[in-house]
Coordinates of C-alpha atoms and ligand atoms in Angstrom, one line a residue:
M9 CA -19.3 -28.7 11.4
D10 CA -20.4 -25.1 11.1
D11 CA -17.4 -23.4 12.6
I12 CA -17.6 -20.6 10.0
G13 CA -21.3 -20.0 10.6
A14 CA -22.4 -20.8 7.0
P15 CA -23.7 -24.3 6.9
H16 CA -25.3 -23.8 3.5
L17 CA -22.0 -23.3 1.7
A18 CA -20.6 -26.0 -0.4
P19 CA -17.5 -27.8 0.9
W20 CA -15.4 -26.2 -1.8
Q21 CA -16.5 -22.7 -0.6
R22 CA -15.6 -23.2 3.0
T23 CA -11.9 -22.6 2.8
A24 CA -12.2 -19.1 1.3
A25 CA -15.2 -18.4 3.6
G26 CA -13.3 -19.5 6.6
A27 CA -10.6 -17.0 5.9
G28 CA -13.3 -14.3 5.5
L29 CA -12.7 -14.0 1.8
L30 CA -16.3 -15.1 0.8
A31 CA -19.4 -13.5 2.2
P32 CA -21.7 -15.8 4.2
D33 CA -24.0 -16.0 1.1
G34 CA -21.1 -17.5 -0.9
T35 CA -20.4 -14.3 -3.0
V36 CA -17.2 -12.5 -3.2
A37 CA -17.5 -8.9 -2.1
P38 CA -15.5 -6.5 -4.3
T39 CA -12.7 -4.7 -2.5
V40 CA -13.8 -1.3 -1.2
F41 CA -11.6 0.2 -4.0
A42 CA -13.4 -1.7 -6.8
E43 CA -16.8 -0.9 -5.2
M44 CA -16.1 2.8 -5.0
S45 CA -14.6 3.0 -8.5
A46 CA -17.8 1.3 -9.9
L47 CA -19.9 3.8 -7.9
A48 CA -17.9 6.7 -9.3
L49 CA -18.4 5.4 -12.8
A50 CA -22.1 4.7 -12.4
S51 CA -22.8 8.1 -10.9
G52 CA -20.3 10.2 -12.9
A53 CA -18.7 11.4 -9.6
I54 CA -15.1 12.5 -9.2
N55 CA -13.3 9.4 -8.0
L56 CA -11.1 10.2 -5.0
G57 CA -11.6 6.6 -3.8
Q58 CA -9.2 4.2 -5.4
G59 CA -5.6 5.4 -5.5
F60 CA -4.6 5.7 -9.1
P61 CA -3.3 8.8 -10.9
D62 CA -5.3 10.4 -13.7
E63 CA -2.2 11.4 -15.7
D64 CA 0.4 9.3 -17.5
G65 CA 3.8 8.9 -16.0
P66 CA 7.2 9.8 -17.6
P67 CA 7.2 9.6 -21.4
E68 CA 10.5 7.8 -21.5
V69 CA 9.0 5.0 -19.4
L70 CA 5.9 4.7 -21.6
E71 CA 8.1 4.8 -24.8
A72 CA 10.3 2.0 -23.4
A73 CA 7.3 -0.3 -23.0
R74 CA 6.1 0.5 -26.6
E75 CA 9.6 -0.2 -27.9
A76 CA 9.8 -3.5 -26.0
I77 CA 6.6 -4.7 -27.4
A78 CA 7.7 -3.7 -30.9
A79 CA 11.0 -5.5 -30.4
G80 CA 9.2 -8.7 -29.5
V81 CA 9.7 -8.7 -25.7
N82 CA 6.4 -10.5 -25.4
Q83 CA 7.1 -14.0 -24.1
Y84 CA 7.8 -15.3 -20.6
P85 CA 10.7 -13.4 -19.0
P86 CA 13.0 -15.3 -16.6
G87 CA 11.5 -16.4 -13.3
P88 CA 13.3 -14.0 -10.9
G89 CA 12.8 -11.1 -13.4
M90 CA 14.8 -9.8 -16.3
P91 CA 18.4 -9.2 -15.5
L92 CA 18.2 -5.6 -16.7
L93 CA 15.4 -4.8 -14.3
R94 CA 17.1 -6.7 -11.4
D95 CA 20.2 -4.7 -12.1
A96 CA 18.2 -1.4 -12.2
I97 CA 16.6 -2.3 -8.8
A98 CA 20.0 -3.0 -7.3
R99 CA 21.3 0.3 -8.7
H100 CA 18.2 2.1 -7.3
Q101 CA 18.8 0.6 -3.8
Q102 CA 22.4 1.7 -3.9
R103 CA 21.7 5.2 -5.2
W104 CA 19.0 6.1 -2.8
Y105 CA 19.7 4.1 0.3
D106 CA 23.3 3.0 0.1
L107 CA 22.2 -0.6 0.2
E108 CA 24.3 -3.0 -1.7
V109 CA 22.1 -5.9 -3.1
D110 CA 23.2 -8.6 -5.4
P111 CA 20.9 -8.4 -8.4
D112 CA 21.2 -12.1 -9.1
R113 CA 20.5 -13.5 -5.6
E114 CA 18.8 -10.7 -3.6
V115 CA 16.3 -9.3 -6.0
L116 CA 13.0 -10.8 -7.2
V117 CA 10.5 -9.2 -9.7
T118 CA 6.9 -9.8 -8.8
A119 CA 3.4 -9.0 -10.2
G120 CA 3.1 -5.8 -8.3
A121 CA 3.7 -5.3 -4.6
T122 CA 0.5 -7.3 -4.1
E123 CA 2.1 -10.5 -5.4
A124 CA 5.2 -9.8 -3.4
L125 CA 3.1 -9.5 -0.2
A126 CA 1.1 -12.7 -1.0
A127 CA 4.2 -14.8 -1.9
T128 CA 6.0 -13.5 1.2
I129 CA 3.2 -14.2 3.6
L130 CA 2.5 -17.6 2.1
A131 CA 6.2 -18.4 2.3
F132 CA 6.7 -17.5 5.9
V133 CA 3.3 -17.7 7.8
D134 CA 2.1 -21.0 9.0
T135 CA -1.2 -21.9 10.6
G136 CA -1.3 -20.1 14.0
D137 CA 1.7 -17.8 13.4
E138 CA 1.1 -14.3 14.3
V139 CA 1.6 -11.3 12.0
V140 CA 1.8 -7.9 13.5
T141 CA 0.8 -4.8 11.5
F142 CA -0.2 -1.3 12.3
E143 CA -3.9 -0.5 11.9
P144 CA -5.5 0.9 9.8
S145 CA -3.7 -1.1 7.2
Y146 CA -3.9 -1.8 3.5
D147 CA -6.8 -4.2 2.9
A148 CA -4.7 -7.1 1.4
Y149 CA -2.7 -7.6 4.6
A150 CA -5.6 -9.0 6.7
A151 CA -7.0 -11.1 3.8
L152 CA -3.6 -12.7 3.0
V153 CA -2.7 -13.4 6.7
A154 CA -6.2 -15.0 7.1
R155 CA -5.8 -17.2 4.1
A156 CA -2.3 -18.3 5.2
G157 CA -3.9 -19.4 8.5
G158 CA -2.1 -16.7 10.4
I159 CA -3.4 -14.6 13.3
H160 CA -3.4 -10.9 12.7
R161 CA -2.3 -8.7 15.6
T162 CA -2.5 -5.0 15.2
V163 CA -1.1 -1.8 16.8
P164 CA -3.4 1.2 16.4
L165 CA -2.4 4.4 14.6
R166 CA -4.7 7.1 15.9
F167 CA -6.2 10.1 14.0
P168 CA -4.9 12.7 13.5
D169 CA -1.2 12.3 14.1
W170 CA -1.1 8.5 13.5
R171 CA 1.8 7.9 15.9
P172 CA 2.0 4.4 17.3
D173 CA 2.3 3.9 21.0
H174 CA 5.6 2.1 21.6
D175 CA 4.2 0.2 24.6
E176 CA 1.3 -1.1 22.4
L177 CA 3.8 -2.2 19.8
R178 CA 5.9 -4.0 22.5
A179 CA 2.7 -5.7 23.8
A180 CA 1.7 -6.9 20.3
V181 CA 5.0 -8.7 19.5
S182 CA 5.7 -12.0 21.2
D183 CA 7.5 -15.3 20.6
R184 CA 4.4 -16.3 18.5
T185 CA 5.1 -13.4 16.1
R186 CA 6.5 -14.7 12.8
V187 CA 6.3 -11.5 10.8
I188 CA 6.2 -7.8 11.7
L189 CA 4.7 -6.2 8.6
V190 CA 5.5 -2.5 8.3
N191 CA 4.1 -0.1 5.8
S192 CA 5.9 3.3 5.7
P193 CA 5.1 5.6 3.9
H194 CA 1.6 4.4 5.0
N195 CA -1.7 3.8 3.2
P196 CA -4.3 5.1 4.2
T197 CA -2.9 7.7 6.6
G198 CA 0.1 9.2 4.8
A199 CA 2.1 8.7 8.0
V200 CA 5.9 8.1 7.9
L201 CA 7.1 6.1 10.8
D202 CA 9.9 7.8 12.7
R203 CA 13.3 6.3 13.2
A204 CA 12.6 5.4 16.9
T205 CA 9.6 3.3 15.9
L206 CA 11.6 1.5 13.1
E207 CA 14.4 0.9 15.6
L208 CA 11.9 -0.6 18.0
V209 CA 10.6 -2.9 15.3
V210 CA 14.1 -4.1 14.6
E211 CA 14.8 -4.6 18.3
L212 CA 11.5 -6.6 18.8
A213 CA 12.2 -8.7 15.7
H214 CA 15.5 -9.7 17.2
R215 CA 14.2 -10.3 20.6
H216 CA 11.4 -12.6 19.3
D217 CA 13.1 -14.0 16.3
A218 CA 10.6 -12.5 13.9
L219 CA 11.0 -11.5 10.2
I220 CA 10.3 -7.9 9.1
V221 CA 8.3 -7.4 6.0
T222 CA 8.2 -3.8 4.8
D223 CA 5.9 -2.4 2.1
E224 CA 7.5 0.7 0.7
V225 CA 5.5 1.4 -2.5
Y226 CA 5.2 5.1 -1.6
E227 CA 9.0 5.4 -1.0
H228 CA 9.5 8.3 -3.5
L229 CA 6.3 10.1 -2.4
V230 CA 7.4 11.7 0.9
F231 CA 6.6 15.4 1.3
D232 CA 8.8 16.4 4.2
G233 CA 11.8 14.6 5.4
V234 CA 13.2 11.5 3.9
H235 CA 12.2 7.9 3.5
T236 CA 14.3 5.5 5.7
P237 CA 14.0 1.9 4.5
I238 CA 13.9 -0.2 7.6
A239 CA 16.5 -2.6 5.9
T240 CA 19.1 0.2 6.3
L241 CA 18.9 0.1 10.1
P242 CA 21.6 -1.7 12.0
G243 CA 20.7 -5.4 12.4
A244 CA 17.7 -5.2 10.1
W245 CA 18.9 -6.4 6.7
E246 CA 19.4 -10.1 7.5
R247 CA 15.8 -10.5 8.6
T248 CA 14.0 -8.1 6.4
V249 CA 12.0 -8.6 3.2
S250 CA 11.6 -5.2 1.5
I251 CA 8.8 -4.8 -1.1
S252 CA 8.2 -2.0 -3.5
S253 CA 6.6 -1.4 -6.9
G254 CA 6.8 0.8 -9.9
G255 CA 3.0 1.6 -9.9
K256 CA 3.1 4.7 -7.7
T257 CA 6.4 6.1 -8.6
F258 CA 5.8 6.0 -12.4
N259 CA 2.0 6.4 -12.5
T260 CA 1.7 2.9 -13.9
T261 CA -0.5 1.2 -11.4
G262 CA -2.0 -1.0 -14.1
W263 CA 1.4 -2.5 -15.1
K264 CA 1.9 -4.4 -11.9
I265 CA 5.6 -4.5 -11.7
G266 CA 6.8 -5.0 -8.2
W267 CA 9.9 -6.4 -6.5
V268 CA 11.4 -7.9 -3.4
T269 CA 14.9 -7.2 -2.1
A270 CA 16.2 -9.4 0.7
P271 CA 19.0 -11.7 1.7
A272 CA 19.3 -14.6 -0.8
D273 CA 17.7 -17.2 1.5
L274 CA 14.6 -15.1 2.0
V275 CA 14.3 -14.3 -1.7
T276 CA 14.6 -18.0 -2.5
A277 CA 11.7 -18.8 -0.2
V278 CA 9.5 -16.1 -1.7
L279 CA 10.5 -17.2 -5.2
A280 CA 9.5 -20.8 -4.4
V281 CA 5.9 -19.6 -3.8
K282 CA 5.9 -16.9 -6.5
Q283 CA 6.8 -19.2 -9.3
Y284 CA 3.5 -21.1 -8.8
L285 CA 1.4 -18.0 -8.3
T286 CA 2.1 -16.1 -11.5
F287 CA 5.4 -17.8 -12.6
V288 CA 6.4 -14.5 -14.3
N289 CA 4.7 -11.3 -15.5
G290 CA 4.8 -8.2 -17.5
A291 CA 7.7 -8.9 -19.9
P292 CA 7.6 -5.6 -21.9
F293 CA 6.9 -3.6 -18.7
Q294 CA 10.1 -4.8 -17.0
P295 CA 12.6 -2.9 -19.2
A296 CA 10.2 0.1 -19.0
I297 CA 10.3 0.2 -15.2
A298 CA 14.1 -0.3 -15.4
T299 CA 14.2 2.9 -17.5
G300 CA 12.1 4.6 -14.9
L301 CA 14.4 3.5 -12.0
D302 CA 17.4 5.0 -13.8
L303 CA 15.7 8.4 -14.3
P304 CA 17.7 11.3 -12.9
D305 CA 17.1 12.5 -9.3
R306 CA 15.2 15.5 -10.7
F307 CA 12.3 13.2 -11.8
F308 CA 11.9 11.8 -8.3
A309 CA 12.0 15.2 -6.6
D310 CA 9.5 16.6 -9.1
A311 CA 7.1 13.7 -8.5
A312 CA 7.1 14.3 -4.8
A313 CA 6.8 18.1 -5.2
S314 CA 3.9 17.8 -7.6
L315 CA 2.1 15.5 -5.2
T316 CA 2.8 17.8 -2.3
A317 CA 1.0 20.7 -4.2
K318 CA -1.9 18.4 -4.9
R319 CA -2.1 17.4 -1.2
D320 CA -2.3 21.0 -0.3
V321 CA -5.2 21.7 -2.6
L322 CA -7.2 18.8 -1.3
V323 CA -6.4 19.4 2.4
A324 CA -7.3 23.1 2.1
G325 CA -10.5 22.1 0.4
L326 CA -11.3 19.6 3.2
H327 CA -10.6 22.2 5.9
A328 CA -12.7 24.9 4.0
A329 CA -15.6 22.4 3.9
G330 CA -15.4 21.9 7.6
F331 CA -13.7 18.5 7.9
T332 CA -11.1 17.9 10.6
T333 CA -8.2 16.6 8.6
S334 CA -4.8 15.0 9.2
V335 CA -2.1 16.4 7.0
P336 CA -0.5 13.4 5.2
R337 CA 3.3 13.4 5.0
S338 CA 3.5 11.0 2.1
G339 CA 1.6 9.0 -0.4
Y340 CA -1.7 9.5 -2.3
F341 CA -4.3 9.9 0.5
A342 CA -5.7 12.3 3.1
V343 CA -7.9 11.2 5.9
A344 CA -10.7 13.5 7.0
D345 CA -13.1 13.3 9.9
A346 CA -16.7 13.8 8.8
A347 CA -17.9 14.0 12.4
A348 CA -17.3 17.8 12.2
L349 CA -20.1 17.9 9.6
G350 CA -22.4 15.8 11.8
E351 CA -21.6 12.6 9.9
T352 CA -20.8 9.8 12.3
D353 CA -20.9 6.8 9.9
A354 CA -18.4 7.3 7.1
A355 CA -19.5 4.2 5.3
A356 CA -23.0 5.5 4.9
F357 CA -21.6 9.0 4.1
C358 CA -19.4 7.6 1.4
R359 CA -22.3 5.8 -0.2
E360 CA -24.3 9.0 -0.3
L361 CA -21.4 11.3 -1.3
P362 CA -21.6 10.7 -5.1
H363 CA -25.3 11.8 -5.0
R364 CA -24.9 14.6 -2.5
A365 CA -21.7 16.2 -3.9
G366 CA -20.6 14.2 -7.0
L367 CA -17.6 12.8 -5.1
V368 CA -16.2 9.4 -4.1
G369 CA -14.1 8.7 -1.0
V370 CA -13.4 5.5 0.9
P371 CA -14.4 4.9 4.6
V372 CA -11.4 4.1 6.7
T373 CA -13.3 1.3 8.3
A374 CA -12.3 -0.8 5.3
F375 CA -8.7 -0.7 6.6
V376 CA -9.6 -1.9 10.1
H377 CA -10.8 -5.2 11.5
P378 CA -14.6 -5.3 12.0
D379 CA -14.2 -5.5 15.8
R380 CA -12.1 -2.4 16.1
R381 CA -13.9 0.0 13.8
D382 CA -15.4 2.4 16.4
A383 CA -12.3 4.5 16.6
V384 CA -12.4 5.2 12.8
R385 CA -16.2 5.2 12.2
S386 CA -16.4 8.7 10.9
L387 CA -13.1 8.9 8.9
V388 CA -13.0 9.1 5.2
R389 CA -9.9 8.6 2.9
F390 CA -9.7 10.8 -0.1
A391 CA -7.0 10.4 -2.9
F392 CA -5.2 13.4 -4.2
C393 CA -3.2 11.8 -6.9
K394 CA -5.4 13.6 -9.5
R395 CA -4.9 16.7 -11.7
R396 CA -5.0 20.0 -10.0
E397 CA -8.2 21.1 -11.7
V398 CA -9.9 17.9 -10.6
L399 CA -8.9 18.5 -7.0
E400 CA -10.1 22.1 -7.2
E401 CA -13.5 21.0 -8.5
A402 CA -13.6 18.3 -5.8
A403 CA -12.8 21.0 -3.2
A404 CA -15.7 23.1 -4.5
R405 CA -18.0 20.2 -4.3
L406 CA -16.9 19.4 -0.8
A407 CA -17.7 23.0 0.2
S408 CA -21.2 22.6 -1.1
L409 CA -21.8 19.9 1.5
S410 CA -21.7 22.5 4.3
G411 CA -22.8 25.4 2.3
R412 CA -19.5 27.1 3.0
S413 CA -18.9 28.4 -0.5
G414 CA -21.0 29.4 -3.5
A415 CA -20.2 26.1 -5.2
A416 CA -23.2 23.9 -5.9
A417 CA -23.4 20.2 -6.0
P418 CA -23.7 18.9 -9.6
Ligands
PMP14 N1 0.8 -1.7 -0.7 C1 0.2 -0.6 -0.5 C2 0.4 0.1 0.8 C3 -0.6 0.0 -1.5 O1 -1.2 1.1 -1.2 C4 -0.8 -0.7 -2.7 C5 -1.8 -0.3 -3.7 N2 -1.6 0.8 -4.2 C6 -0.1 -1.9 -2.9 C7 0.7 -2.4 -1.8 C8 -0.2 -2.7 -4.1 O2 0.7 -2.3 -5.0 P1 0.7 -3.0 -6.5 O3 -0.3 -2.2 -7.3 O4 2.1 -2.8 -7.0 O5 0.4 -4.4 -6.4
LIG15 N1 -3.7 0.8 -3.5 C1 -4.8 1.4 -4.0 C2 -5.6 2.1 -2.9 O1 -5.3 2.0 -1.7 C3 -5.8 0.5 -4.7 C4 -5.4 -0.9 -5.0 C5 -6.6 -1.8 -5.3 O2 -7.5 -1.4 -5.9 N2 -6.5 -3.0 -4.8 O3 -6.5 2.8 -3.2

């Protein structure tokens, strides 16, 4: 039986290989983010690939973690998360979204949004169930759906405005759909789904009795307009699992403190899986993220404003260098079309970029199923969650590509 096209693999390799997680030669390919960060390190290039900030977050949050370690908060926390963090998450949902969640029954702390996504998908997706996402989409979605035995259906978001076509969304959802997985604010495009699209997701979820899973890790990083959690829409809460994380909001991507908010029966199903994935995580970081969630409104406004200014530096640099660029409305990333520079293969371009210009970006093909990559072939994602001077240097290096400024490649 060689249904996965790799007869030489040992039996114990075939499960992961069948889900596309192992390469045909039995090796595990690093994620595009890990690959590009390694390339940046090896070449000394500026890393605008993997999305992590190059500055520490709020000092109160860092200090709270140090204090927790010093106070001996170093053993297993409770399975659903420490009460003080669950309370802070509930207060956060109330303060920002007027959502009342019960911190004891409707909140679950996870090892980052990634574990929340994994536990949710493993809890609800059976072999043959369909999961609908927009595409491009965060790389973990396709991998997790595949390993759960699900079928990944996608609705394209098209450069440069990234607006989904509602008829395509309607066509993708059917009675076979178990989950509609929404990510807004969106990685990699920086799109923020409009209310009409969110309403259509809710309508389709009702019509086809599907769950909504929403990944909102960039919830506080919206540059114009506001973030509307889909769970706040009429009829949404009772079938929605909302996922977020402290990583982006507090510049603590390495701490991996995430959370789920949902009706109690959905949280219980996710907890049932989560407790055998990691059991618990990040004891001293839990009170620290609770401190962060209780910071005054000013902190959150400043975080979005600072990132807006960084976006503007990078987008201006990309334009000046001759790229066609979409202007992200949220998040960490800008997508640029290298075709305008005569580069039609972004993956090859990204491999050469460290050597040609001392820069690292990520090809958008990494966020798209291999069969559908033509539409994004020449697109590159660049992260702007970096210090202003780093972005200015990156802009100068980009300009050197087309010889549009005096800046020279290093
Ligand atoms: N979802 C999206 C859309 C992301 O961009 C990321 C990574 N930054 C995650 C989930 C993972 O979040 P975490 O680091 O909290 O696991
Ligand atoms: N979310 C980050 C990005 O999109 C990276 C996370 C990871 O490396 N898995 O760049």
